[in-house]
């Protein structure tokens, strides 16, 4: 049995901590229950796995379950309001741990689950989840990891069955012979199980005999997890939040493009329901260019002196920062990228896809691609309309989770509702909010009034259901 390297333990501990907080178990109790582990192995060089990574989904006979993580939802204060439920799944080699994990995932019917294996000797990006299943023969071996588990499951399968499974697997998949598999089992696997793994069964909350075939135990586990998730579920009443800010003045962090006759003329075109798609795109692009230029004028600048061709000094200004990066909230925010690229040479661009789950009413992160080393950058966060501010709040939280400084985030949008402006400013008072206009009202369907309609549908020429929020920027009550 190969002992987990300290790097793997640290990586997995950090990943689980990123998704939920410490559960506060007693260290003295753990010291009494955990078997002693001595490190008799000599240090070895780090190896690189040659295995192909599994896709982040589980296909069943009825549906596809996404097993990649998403950030948990954040409340109006911008702080995490619910934690992932973490399950530790331990058991001997070939006991059926992975089968149990897959059956739990399928029976849970939760779309956002992370399956994290102990033998992943590298950092995965683990970006939150509703449920995390931490699986492996040494899942209960580390005290710090053990304290993070909400439920500890031990899969107890007869040793003869486990040996037969190892024989089939190692011969079919690893090209070994029967004699070699049995020799390895008797010399290493069986003694290691008895010394290190079997004693940790005492730490388990639930012992599952016979592995994946025990549907009674799996059903009980699923029922308990569902009850825990329901207790942690967030219900954020957007209407209550909006009414709380209704009488307040607009925040100082808001900057609105000066309403010149030219700007008003472009708004006339894009707000008019009879404007053709070609004209809508043309005047939207013009307005985006002005908005980007206005946003860039609010960046920090320092004084610098250059020499002209005539040999004279000119006192000018240069951007006083590391880099400018654009991040678009898909899909509508992506239409602002050409304007940003036109005025910022070699600008880097990232993308975030956030959509509202119309069953739960909560925004969900479906896709995330950010440039490397974004933490020191000034970030232009782009979305074409902001109604409630729900999607913007989640996108800002994602940037903060990637160590972008709050005062270096510039949220820009062609049109915002007062409700969205207040929501963002309340949660993130240092974020700059920049737009070409602010409308006062949001109706029961979270459409901005008077508004411009669903920007993405008008720009891309697609049809939208009448009850869909503008650019999915809402959270249902």
CSV table of C-alpha atoms in Angstrom, one decimal:
chain,number,residue,atom,x,y,z
A,1,UNK,CA,0.0,0.0,0.0
A,2,UNK,CA,1.5,3.3,-1.0
A,3,UNK,CA,1.1,6.1,1.6
A,4,UNK,CA,-0.5,9.4,0.5
A,5,UNK,CA,2.1,12.1,-0.1
A,6,UNK,CA,1.9,15.2,2.0
A,7,UNK,CA,1.3,17.3,-1.2
A,8,UNK,CA,-1.8,15.2,-2.0
A,9,UNK,CA,-3.1,15.6,1.5
A,10,UNK,CA,-2.6,19.3,1.5
A,11,UNK,CA,-4.2,19.7,-1.9
A,12,UNK,CA,-7.3,17.7,-1.0
A,13,UNK,CA,-7.6,19.4,2.4
A,14,UNK,CA,-7.5,22.8,0.7
A,15,UNK,CA,-10.0,21.8,-2.0
A,16,UNK,CA,-12.6,20.6,0.5
A,17,UNK,CA,-12.0,23.6,2.8
A,18,UNK,CA,-12.8,25.8,-0.3
A,19,UNK,CA,-16.3,24.3,-0.5
A,20,UNK,CA,-17.3,24.2,3.2
A,21,UNK,CA,-16.1,25.2,6.6
A,22,UNK,CA,-14.6,23.2,9.5
A,23,UNK,CA,-17.1,20.9,11.3
A,24,UNK,CA,-15.2,21.1,14.6
A,25,UNK,CA,-14.7,17.4,15.6
A,26,UNK,CA,-12.7,16.6,18.7
A,27,UNK,CA,-9.0,16.0,18.0
A,28,UNK,CA,-8.7,13.9,21.2
A,29,UNK,CA,-11.4,11.5,20.0
A,30,UNK,CA,-9.7,11.2,16.6
A,31,UNK,CA,-6.4,10.4,18.1
A,32,UNK,CA,-7.9,7.5,20.1
A,33,UNK,CA,-9.7,6.0,17.1
A,34,UNK,CA,-7.2,6.5,14.3
A,35,UNK,CA,-4.7,3.7,13.9
A,36,UNK,CA,-1.0,4.7,14.1
A,37,UNK,CA,0.6,5.3,10.8
A,38,UNK,CA,4.4,5.3,10.4
A,39,UNK,CA,6.2,6.6,7.4
A,40,UNK,CA,8.7,3.9,6.5
A,41,UNK,CA,8.9,4.8,2.8
A,42,UNK,CA,11.8,6.8,1.3
A,43,UNK,CA,11.0,10.0,-0.5
A,44,UNK,CA,10.3,9.6,-4.2
A,45,UNK,CA,10.0,11.8,-7.2
A,46,UNK,CA,6.6,13.1,-8.1
A,47,UNK,CA,5.1,11.3,-11.1
A,48,UNK,CA,2.7,12.4,-13.7
A,49,UNK,CA,-0.5,10.4,-14.3
A,50,UNK,CA,-0.8,9.2,-17.9
A,51,UNK,CA,-4.5,8.3,-17.5
A,52,UNK,CA,-7.1,10.3,-19.4
A,53,UNK,CA,-9.3,12.4,-17.1
A,54,UNK,CA,-12.9,11.4,-16.9
A,55,UNK,CA,-15.5,13.8,-18.2
A,56,UNK,CA,-17.3,15.8,-15.4
A,57,UNK,CA,-20.6,13.9,-15.8
A,58,UNK,CA,-22.3,10.7,-15.1
A,59,UNK,CA,-24.6,9.2,-17.8
A,60,UNK,CA,-27.4,7.0,-16.5
A,61,UNK,CA,-30.3,5.3,-18.3
A,62,UNK,CA,-32.6,8.2,-17.7
A,63,UNK,CA,-30.4,11.4,-17.8
A,64,UNK,CA,-27.0,12.9,-17.6
A,65,UNK,CA,-25.8,14.2,-14.2
A,66,UNK,CA,-23.2,16.9,-14.2
A,67,UNK,CA,-20.5,16.1,-11.6
A,68,UNK,CA,-18.5,19.3,-12.0
A,69,UNK,CA,-18.7,21.8,-9.2
A,70,UNK,CA,-20.3,25.2,-9.2
A,71,UNK,CA,-20.0,28.0,-6.6
A,72,UNK,CA,-22.6,28.0,-3.9
A,73,UNK,CA,-25.0,30.9,-4.0
A,74,UNK,CA,-24.2,34.0,-2.1
A,75,UNK,CA,-26.6,36.2,-0.2
A,76,UNK,CA,-27.2,39.9,-0.6
A,77,UNK,CA,-24.2,40.6,1.6
A,78,UNK,CA,-21.9,38.9,-0.9
A,79,UNK,CA,-21.0,36.2,1.6
A,80,UNK,CA,-21.4,32.4,1.2
A,81,UNK,CA,-24.8,31.4,2.6
A,82,UNK,CA,-24.8,27.7,2.2
A,83,UNK,CA,-22.1,25.0,2.4
A,84,UNK,CA,-21.6,21.8,0.4
A,85,UNK,CA,-22.5,18.5,2.1
A,86,UNK,CA,-19.3,16.4,2.3
A,87,UNK,CA,-19.4,12.6,2.3
A,88,UNK,CA,-16.4,10.5,3.1
A,89,UNK,CA,-16.4,7.1,1.4
A,90,UNK,CA,-13.9,4.6,2.7
A,91,UNK,CA,-13.3,0.8,2.2
A,92,UNK,CA,-10.8,-1.8,1.1
A,93,UNK,CA,-9.5,-2.2,-2.4
A,94,UNK,CA,-12.2,-3.5,-4.8
A,95,UNK,CA,-14.9,-3.2,-2.1
A,96,UNK,CA,-17.2,-1.3,-4.5
A,97,UNK,CA,-16.6,2.3,-3.3
A,98,UNK,CA,-16.8,3.9,-6.7
A,99,UNK,CA,-20.0,1.9,-7.5
A,100,UNK,CA,-21.6,3.1,-4.2
A,101,UNK,CA,-20.5,6.7,-5.0
A,102,UNK,CA,-22.1,6.5,-8.5
A,103,UNK,CA,-25.3,5.1,-7.2
A,104,UNK,CA,-25.5,7.7,-4.5
A,105,UNK,CA,-25.0,10.4,-7.1
A,106,UNK,CA,-27.7,9.0,-9.4
A,107,UNK,CA,-30.2,8.5,-6.6
A,108,UNK,CA,-29.6,12.0,-5.1
A,109,UNK,CA,-30.9,13.7,-8.3
A,110,UNK,CA,-28.7,16.7,-7.5
A,111,UNK,CA,-27.1,18.3,-10.6
A,112,UNK,CA,-24.0,19.7,-9.0
A,113,UNK,CA,-21.8,17.0,-7.4
A,114,UNK,CA,-18.0,16.6,-7.1
A,115,UNK,CA,-16.5,13.2,-6.9
A,116,UNK,CA,-13.0,13.6,-5.4
A,117,UNK,CA,-10.7,10.6,-5.3
A,118,UNK,CA,-8.0,10.2,-2.6
A,119,UNK,CA,-5.5,8.9,-5.2
A,120,UNK,CA,-5.7,12.2,-7.1
A,121,UNK,CA,-2.1,13.3,-6.5
A,122,UNK,CA,-2.6,16.7,-8.0
A,123,UNK,CA,-4.8,19.8,-7.5
A,124,UNK,CA,-8.1,19.7,-9.2
A,125,UNK,CA,-10.0,22.9,-9.5
A,126,UNK,CA,-12.8,22.2,-7.0
A,127,UNK,CA,-15.1,25.2,-7.2
A,128,UNK,CA,-17.8,24.4,-4.7
A,129,UNK,CA,-20.7,22.0,-5.1
A,130,UNK,CA,-24.0,21.0,-3.5
A,131,UNK,CA,-22.4,17.6,-2.6
A,132,UNK,CA,-18.8,16.4,-2.4
A,133,UNK,CA,-18.0,12.7,-2.2
A,134,UNK,CA,-14.5,12.1,-1.0
A,135,UNK,CA,-13.6,8.5,-1.9
A,136,UNK,CA,-10.7,6.2,-1.4
A,137,UNK,CA,-9.1,3.5,0.7
A,138,UNK,CA,-7.5,6.2,2.9
A,139,UNK,CA,-10.4,8.6,3.1
A,140,UNK,CA,-10.4,8.4,6.9
A,141,UNK,CA,-6.7,8.4,7.4
A,142,UNK,CA,-6.0,12.1,7.8
A,143,UNK,CA,-7.4,13.9,10.9
A,144,UNK,CA,-7.7,17.3,9.2
A,145,UNK,CA,-9.7,15.8,6.3
A,146,UNK,CA,-11.8,13.8,8.7
A,147,UNK,CA,-13.0,16.9,10.5
A,148,UNK,CA,-14.5,18.2,7.2
A,149,UNK,CA,-16.8,15.2,6.6
A,150,UNK,CA,-20.5,15.6,7.3
A,151,UNK,CA,-21.1,11.9,6.8
A,152,UNK,CA,-18.6,9.0,6.9
A,153,UNK,CA,-19.5,5.8,5.0
A,154,UNK,CA,-17.5,2.6,5.1
A,155,UNK,CA,-18.1,0.0,2.4
A,156,UNK,CA,-17.6,-3.4,3.9
A,157,UNK,CA,-17.2,-6.2,1.4
A,158,UNK,CA,-16.1,-9.8,2.0
A,159,UNK,CA,-12.3,-10.2,1.5
A,160,UNK,CA,-12.8,-13.2,-0.9
A,161,UNK,CA,-15.1,-11.1,-3.1
A,162,UNK,CA,-12.6,-8.2,-3.1
A,163,UNK,CA,-9.8,-10.6,-4.1
A,164,UNK,CA,-11.9,-12.0,-7.0
A,165,UNK,CA,-12.6,-8.4,-8.2
A,166,UNK,CA,-8.9,-7.6,-8.1
A,167,UNK,CA,-8.0,-10.7,-10.1
A,168,UNK,CA,-10.5,-9.8,-12.8
A,169,UNK,CA,-9.4,-6.1,-12.9
A,170,UNK,CA,-5.7,-6.6,-12.8
A,171,UNK,CA,-5.6,-9.3,-15.3
A,172,UNK,CA,-8.1,-7.7,-17.8
A,173,UNK,CA,-7.0,-4.0,-17.4
A,174,UNK,CA,-3.4,-4.1,-16.2
A,175,UNK,CA,-2.0,-7.1,-18.0
A,176,UNK,CA,-0.9,-9.0,-14.8
A,177,UNK,CA,-1.0,-12.8,-14.3
A,178,UNK,CA,-2.9,-14.7,-11.6
A,179,UNK,CA,0.3,-15.6,-9.7
A,180,UNK,CA,1.5,-12.0,-9.5
A,181,UNK,CA,-1.9,-10.6,-8.4
A,182,UNK,CA,-2.2,-13.2,-5.6
A,183,UNK,CA,1.4,-12.6,-4.5
A,184,UNK,CA,0.8,-8.8,-4.3
A,185,UNK,CA,-2.5,-9.3,-2.5
A,186,UNK,CA,-1.0,-11.5,0.2
A,187,UNK,CA,2.2,-9.6,0.7
A,188,UNK,CA,0.9,-6.0,0.5
A,189,UNK,CA,-2.8,-5.5,0.1
A,190,UNK,CA,-4.3,-7.8,2.7
A,191,UNK,CA,-1.8,-6.8,5.5
A,192,UNK,CA,-2.2,-3.1,4.7
A,193,UNK,CA,-6.0,-3.4,4.8
A,194,UNK,CA,-5.9,-5.1,8.2
A,195,UNK,CA,-3.4,-2.6,9.7
A,196,UNK,CA,-4.5,0.7,8.2
A,197,UNK,CA,-8.0,0.6,6.7
A,198,UNK,CA,-10.2,-1.9,8.6
A,199,UNK,CA,-9.6,-0.1,11.9
A,200,UNK,CA,-11.1,3.1,10.5
A,201,UNK,CA,-14.4,1.4,10.1
A,202,UNK,CA,-15.0,2.4,13.7
A,203,UNK,CA,-15.0,6.1,12.6
A,204,UNK,CA,-17.9,5.5,10.1
A,205,UNK,CA,-21.4,6.8,10.7
A,206,UNK,CA,-22.8,4.2,8.3
A,207,UNK,CA,-21.4,0.8,7.3
A,208,UNK,CA,-22.6,-0.5,3.9
A,209,UNK,CA,-22.3,-4.3,3.6
A,210,UNK,CA,-22.1,-5.8,0.1
A,211,UNK,CA,-21.3,-2.4,-1.5
A,212,UNK,CA,-23.3,-1.2,-4.5
A,213,UNK,CA,-25.8,-4.0,-4.2
A,214,UNK,CA,-27.2,-2.7,-0.9
A,215,UNK,CA,-29.9,-0.4,-2.1
A,216,UNK,CA,-31.5,-0.2,1.3
A,217,UNK,CA,-28.4,1.5,2.8
A,218,UNK,CA,-28.0,3.7,-0.3
A,219,UNK,CA,-31.6,4.9,0.0
A,220,UNK,CA,-31.1,5.8,3.7
A,221,UNK,CA,-28.0,7.7,2.8
A,222,UNK,CA,-29.8,9.6,0.1
A,223,UNK,CA,-32.7,10.5,2.3
A,224,UNK,CA,-30.4,12.0,5.0
A,225,UNK,CA,-28.4,14.0,2.4
A,226,UNK,CA,-31.6,15.4,0.9
A,227,UNK,CA,-32.8,16.5,4.4
A,228,UNK,CA,-29.5,18.2,5.1
A,229,UNK,CA,-29.5,20.0,1.7
A,230,UNK,CA,-33.0,21.3,2.3
A,231,UNK,CA,-31.9,22.8,5.6
A,232,UNK,CA,-29.0,24.6,3.9
A,233,UNK,CA,-31.0,25.8,0.9
A,234,UNK,CA,-31.1,29.6,0.4
A,235,UNK,CA,-34.2,31.5,-0.4
A,236,UNK,CA,-33.3,35.0,-1.2
A,237,UNK,CA,-36.3,37.3,-1.5
A,238,UNK,CA,-35.2,39.7,-4.2
A,239,UNK,CA,-38.4,41.8,-3.9
A,240,UNK,CA,-37.7,42.4,-0.2
A,241,UNK,CA,-34.2,43.5,-0.9
A,242,UNK,CA,-35.4,45.8,-3.6
A,243,UNK,CA,-38.0,47.5,-1.4
A,244,UNK,CA,-35.4,48.0,1.3
A,245,UNK,CA,-33.3,50.1,-1.1
A,246,UNK,CA,-36.1,51.8,-3.0
A,247,UNK,CA,-36.0,55.1,-1.1
A,248,UNK,CA,-32.2,55.4,-1.0
A,249,UNK,CA,-30.1,57.6,-3.3
A,250,UNK,CA,-28.0,55.9,-6.0
A,251,UNK,CA,-24.6,54.9,-4.7
A,252,UNK,CA,-21.4,57.0,-5.2
A,253,UNK,CA,-19.8,54.0,-7.0
A,254,UNK,CA,-22.2,54.4,-9.9
A,255,UNK,CA,-21.1,56.3,-12.9
A,256,UNK,CA,-23.6,57.0,-15.7
A,257,UNK,CA,-22.5,58.1,-19.2
A,258,UNK,CA,-23.5,61.7,-19.8
A,259,UNK,CA,-26.9,61.8,-21.5
A,260,UNK,CA,-26.1,63.8,-24.6
A,261,UNK,CA,-28.5,64.1,-27.5
A,262,UNK,CA,-26.3,61.5,-29.3
A,263,UNK,CA,-26.7,59.0,-26.4
A,264,UNK,CA,-30.4,59.7,-26.2
A,265,UNK,CA,-30.7,59.1,-29.9
A,266,UNK,CA,-29.0,55.7,-29.7
A,267,UNK,CA,-31.3,54.7,-26.7
A,268,UNK,CA,-34.3,55.7,-28.9
A,269,UNK,CA,-33.2,53.2,-31.5
A,270,UNK,CA,-32.4,50.3,-29.1
A,271,UNK,CA,-35.5,50.8,-26.9
A,272,UNK,CA,-37.9,51.0,-29.8
A,273,UNK,CA,-39.7,47.7,-30.3
A,274,UNK,CA,-40.0,48.4,-34.1
A,275,UNK,CA,-36.2,48.8,-34.6
A,276,UNK,CA,-34.9,46.2,-37.0
A,277,UNK,CA,-32.3,43.8,-35.9
A,278,UNK,CA,-29.6,45.4,-38.1
A,279,UNK,CA,-30.2,48.8,-36.6
A,280,UNK,CA,-30.4,47.4,-33.1
A,281,UNK,CA,-27.0,45.8,-33.5
A,282,UNK,CA,-25.5,48.9,-35.2
A,283,UNK,CA,-26.6,51.4,-32.5
A,284,UNK,CA,-25.9,48.9,-29.6
A,285,UNK,CA,-22.3,48.7,-30.9
A,286,UNK,CA,-21.9,52.4,-31.0
A,287,UNK,CA,-23.2,52.7,-27.5
A,288,UNK,CA,-20.9,49.9,-26.3
A,289,UNK,CA,-17.9,51.8,-27.7
A,290,UNK,CA,-18.8,55.0,-25.8
A,291,UNK,CA,-19.5,53.0,-22.6
A,292,UNK,CA,-16.1,51.2,-22.8
A,293,UNK,CA,-14.3,54.5,-23.4
A,294,UNK,CA,-16.1,56.0,-20.4
A,295,UNK,CA,-15.2,53.1,-18.2
A,296,UNK,CA,-11.5,53.3,-19.2
A,297,UNK,CA,-11.4,57.0,-18.3
A,298,UNK,CA,-12.2,55.9,-14.7
A,299,UNK,CA,-9.1,53.7,-14.4
A,300,UNK,CA,-6.2,55.0,-12.4
A,301,UNK,CA,-3.6,56.9,-14.3
A,302,UNK,CA,-0.2,58.3,-13.5
A,303,UNK,CA,1.6,61.4,-14.8
A,304,UNK,CA,4.4,60.7,-17.3
A,305,UNK,CA,6.5,62.9,-19.6
A,306,UNK,CA,7.4,62.0,-23.2
A,307,UNK,CA,9.4,63.8,-25.8
A,308,UNK,CA,7.8,64.8,-29.1
A,309,UNK,CA,9.4,64.7,-32.5
A,310,UNK,CA,10.1,68.4,-32.2
A,311,UNK,CA,12.2,67.7,-29.1
A,312,UNK,CA,9.7,69.1,-26.7
A,313,UNK,CA,8.5,67.5,-23.5
A,314,UNK,CA,4.8,66.6,-23.2
A,315,UNK,CA,3.3,65.8,-19.8
A,316,UNK,CA,0.8,63.0,-20.4
A,317,UNK,CA,-0.9,60.1,-18.6
A,318,UNK,CA,-0.4,56.3,-18.5
A,319,UNK,CA,-2.5,53.5,-17.1
A,320,UNK,CA,-1.3,52.9,-13.5
A,321,UNK,CA,-1.9,49.2,-13.1
A,322,UNK,CA,-0.6,45.8,-14.0
A,323,UNK,CA,-3.0,44.9,-16.8
A,324,UNK,CA,-6.6,45.3,-18.0
A,325,UNK,CA,-8.7,42.1,-18.5
A,326,UNK,CA,-12.2,41.8,-19.8
A,327,UNK,CA,-14.6,39.2,-18.5
A,328,UNK,CA,-18.0,38.8,-20.2
A,329,UNK,CA,-21.1,37.3,-18.6
A,330,UNK,CA,-22.4,35.0,-21.4
A,331,UNK,CA,-24.2,35.3,-23.6
A,332,UNK,CA,-25.1,39.0,-24.0
A,333,UNK,CA,-22.0,40.3,-22.3
A,334,UNK,CA,-19.9,38.6,-25.1
A,335,UNK,CA,-21.3,41.2,-27.6
A,336,UNK,CA,-19.2,43.9,-25.8
A,337,UNK,CA,-15.9,42.2,-26.4
A,338,UNK,CA,-15.2,43.7,-29.8
A,339,UNK,CA,-15.6,47.2,-28.4
A,340,UNK,CA,-13.2,46.4,-25.6
A,341,UNK,CA,-10.6,44.9,-28.0
A,342,UNK,CA,-11.0,48.0,-30.3
A,343,UNK,CA,-9.8,50.3,-27.6
A,344,UNK,CA,-7.5,48.1,-25.5
A,345,UNK,CA,-4.6,46.6,-27.4
A,346,UNK,CA,-3.9,42.9,-26.7
A,347,UNK,CA,-6.5,42.8,-23.9
A,348,UNK,CA,-7.1,39.4,-22.4
A,349,UNK,CA,-10.7,38.2,-22.2
A,350,UNK,CA,-12.4,35.6,-19.9
A,351,UNK,CA,-15.9,34.3,-19.9
A,352,UNK,CA,-18.5,33.3,-17.3
A,353,UNK,CA,-21.8,31.6,-18.1
A,354,UNK,CA,-24.4,32.1,-15.3
A,355,UNK,CA,-28.0,31.0,-15.8
A,356,UNK,CA,-31.0,30.8,-13.5
A,357,UNK,CA,-32.4,27.4,-12.5
A,358,UNK,CA,-36.1,28.0,-13.1
A,359,UNK,CA,-36.9,25.1,-10.7
A,360,UNK,CA,-34.9,26.2,-7.7
A,361,UNK,CA,-34.8,29.9,-8.7
A,362,UNK,CA,-31.0,30.1,-8.0
A,363,UNK,CA,-28.3,31.3,-10.4
A,364,UNK,CA,-25.9,28.6,-11.4
A,365,UNK,CA,-22.4,28.8,-12.9
A,366,UNK,CA,-22.2,26.6,-15.9
A,367,UNK,CA,-19.0,27.7,-17.5
A,368,UNK,CA,-15.9,29.6,-16.3
A,369,UNK,CA,-12.7,30.5,-18.2
A,370,UNK,CA,-10.5,33.2,-16.7
A,371,UNK,CA,-7.0,34.2,-17.8
A,372,UNK,CA,-4.1,33.1,-15.6
A,373,UNK,CA,-2.7,35.6,-13.1
A,374,UNK,CA,-5.9,37.7,-13.1
A,375,UNK,CA,-5.5,38.6,-9.4
A,376,UNK,CA,-3.4,41.7,-10.1
A,377,UNK,CA,-5.5,43.0,-13.0
A,378,UNK,CA,-8.1,45.7,-13.3
A,379,UNK,CA,-11.2,43.7,-14.6
A,380,UNK,CA,-13.9,45.0,-16.9
A,381,UNK,CA,-16.9,42.8,-16.1
A,382,UNK,CA,-19.3,43.1,-19.0
A,383,UNK,CA,-23.1,42.4,-19.2
A,384,UNK,CA,-25.5,44.2,-21.4
A,385,UNK,CA,-28.4,44.5,-18.9
A,386,UNK,CA,-28.5,44.2,-15.1
A,387,UNK,CA,-32.0,43.9,-13.7
A,388,UNK,CA,-31.9,42.3,-10.2
A,389,UNK,CA,-28.1,42.0,-10.1
A,390,UNK,CA,-28.2,38.3,-9.2
A,391,UNK,CA,-25.9,37.2,-12.1
A,392,UNK,CA,-23.6,40.2,-11.5
A,393,UNK,CA,-23.3,39.4,-7.8
A,394,UNK,CA,-22.3,35.8,-8.6
A,395,UNK,CA,-19.8,36.9,-11.3
A,396,UNK,CA,-18.2,39.4,-8.9
A,397,UNK,CA,-17.9,36.7,-6.2
A,398,UNK,CA,-16.2,34.4,-8.7
A,399,UNK,CA,-13.6,37.1,-9.4
A,400,UNK,CA,-13.1,37.7,-5.7
A,401,UNK,CA,-12.6,34.0,-5.2
A,402,UNK,CA,-9.8,34.2,-7.8
A,403,UNK,CA,-8.2,37.0,-5.7
A,404,UNK,CA,-9.2,39.9,-7.9
A,405,UNK,CA,-9.3,43.0,-5.7
A,406,UNK,CA,-12.8,44.4,-5.2
A,407,UNK,CA,-11.8,48.0,-6.0
A,408,UNK,CA,-10.3,46.8,-9.3
A,409,UNK,CA,-13.6,45.4,-10.6
A,410,UNK,CA,-15.6,47.6,-13.0
A,411,UNK,CA,-19.1,46.3,-13.8
A,412,UNK,CA,-20.3,47.8,-17.0
A,413,UNK,CA,-23.7,47.5,-18.7
A,414,UNK,CA,-25.7,49.3,-21.3
A,415,UNK,CA,-28.7,49.5,-19.1
A,416,UNK,CA,-29.3,48.8,-15.4
A,417,UNK,CA,-32.3,48.9,-13.1
A,418,UNK,CA,-32.1,50.7,-9.8
A,419,UNK,CA,-32.7,47.4,-8.0
A,420,UNK,CA,-29.6,45.8,-9.6
A,421,UNK,CA,-27.5,48.9,-8.9
A,422,UNK,CA,-28.4,48.9,-5.2
A,423,UNK,CA,-27.9,45.1,-4.9
A,424,UNK,CA,-24.4,45.2,-6.3
A,425,UNK,CA,-23.4,48.3,-4.4
A,426,UNK,CA,-24.8,46.9,-1.1
A,427,UNK,CA,-22.9,43.6,-1.4
A,428,UNK,CA,-19.7,45.0,-2.9
A,429,UNK,CA,-19.3,48.7,-2.0
A,430,UNK,CA,-15.9,49.0,-3.7
A,431,UNK,CA,-16.9,47.7,-7.1
A,432,UNK,CA,-17.3,50.5,-9.7
A,433,UNK,CA,-20.7,50.4,-11.5
A,434,UNK,CA,-20.8,52.0,-15.0
A,435,UNK,CA,-23.7,52.2,-17.4
A,436,UNK,CA,-25.3,54.4,-20.0
A,437,UNK,CA,-28.7,54.6,-18.2
A,438,UNK,CA,-30.6,53.6,-15.1
A,439,UNK,CA,-34.3,52.7,-15.2
A,440,UNK,CA,-36.3,52.9,-12.1
A,441,UNK,CA,-38.5,49.8,-12.1
A,442,UNK,CA,-38.5,46.0,-12.5
A,443,UNK,CA,-41.7,44.2,-13.1
A,444,UNK,CA,-43.0,40.9,-11.6
A,445,UNK,CA,-41.0,38.9,-14.2
A,446,UNK,CA,-37.9,40.9,-13.4
A,447,UNK,CA,-37.9,42.8,-16.7
A,448,UNK,CA,-36.5,46.3,-16.6
A,449,UNK,CA,-39.1,49.0,-17.1
A,450,UNK,CA,-39.2,50.8,-19.6
A,451,UNK,CA,-36.1,48.7,-20.6
A,452,UNK,CA,-35.0,47.4,-23.9
A,453,UNK,CA,-36.4,43.8,-23.8
A,454,UNK,CA,-34.1,40.8,-23.8
A,455,UNK,CA,-30.9,42.1,-25.2
A,456,UNK,CA,-29.5,38.7,-26.2
A,457,UNK,CA,-32.6,37.6,-28.1
A,458,UNK,CA,-32.8,40.9,-30.0
A,459,UNK,CA,-29.1,41.0,-30.8
A,460,UNK,CA,-28.8,37.3,-31.9
A,461,UNK,CA,-32.2,37.1,-33.4
A,462,UNK,CA,-33.5,34.3,-31.1
A,463,UNK,CA,-36.9,33.9,-29.6
A,464,UNK,CA,-37.4,33.9,-25.8
A,465,UNK,CA,-40.2,32.6,-23.6
A,466,UNK,CA,-42.3,35.5,-22.3
A,467,UNK,CA,-41.6,34.5,-18.7
A,468,UNK,CA,-37.8,34.5,-19.0
A,469,UNK,CA,-35.8,37.1,-17.2
A,470,UNK,CA,-33.6,39.4,-19.2
A,471,UNK,CA,-30.4,37.6,-20.0
A,472,UNK,CA,-31.2,35.2,-17.1
A,473,UNK,CA,-30.2,37.9,-14.7
A,474,UNK,CA,-32.7,37.1,-11.9
A,475,UNK,CA,-33.4,34.9,-9.0
A,476,UNK,CA,-37.0,33.8,-8.5
A,477,UNK,CA,-38.8,34.4,-5.3
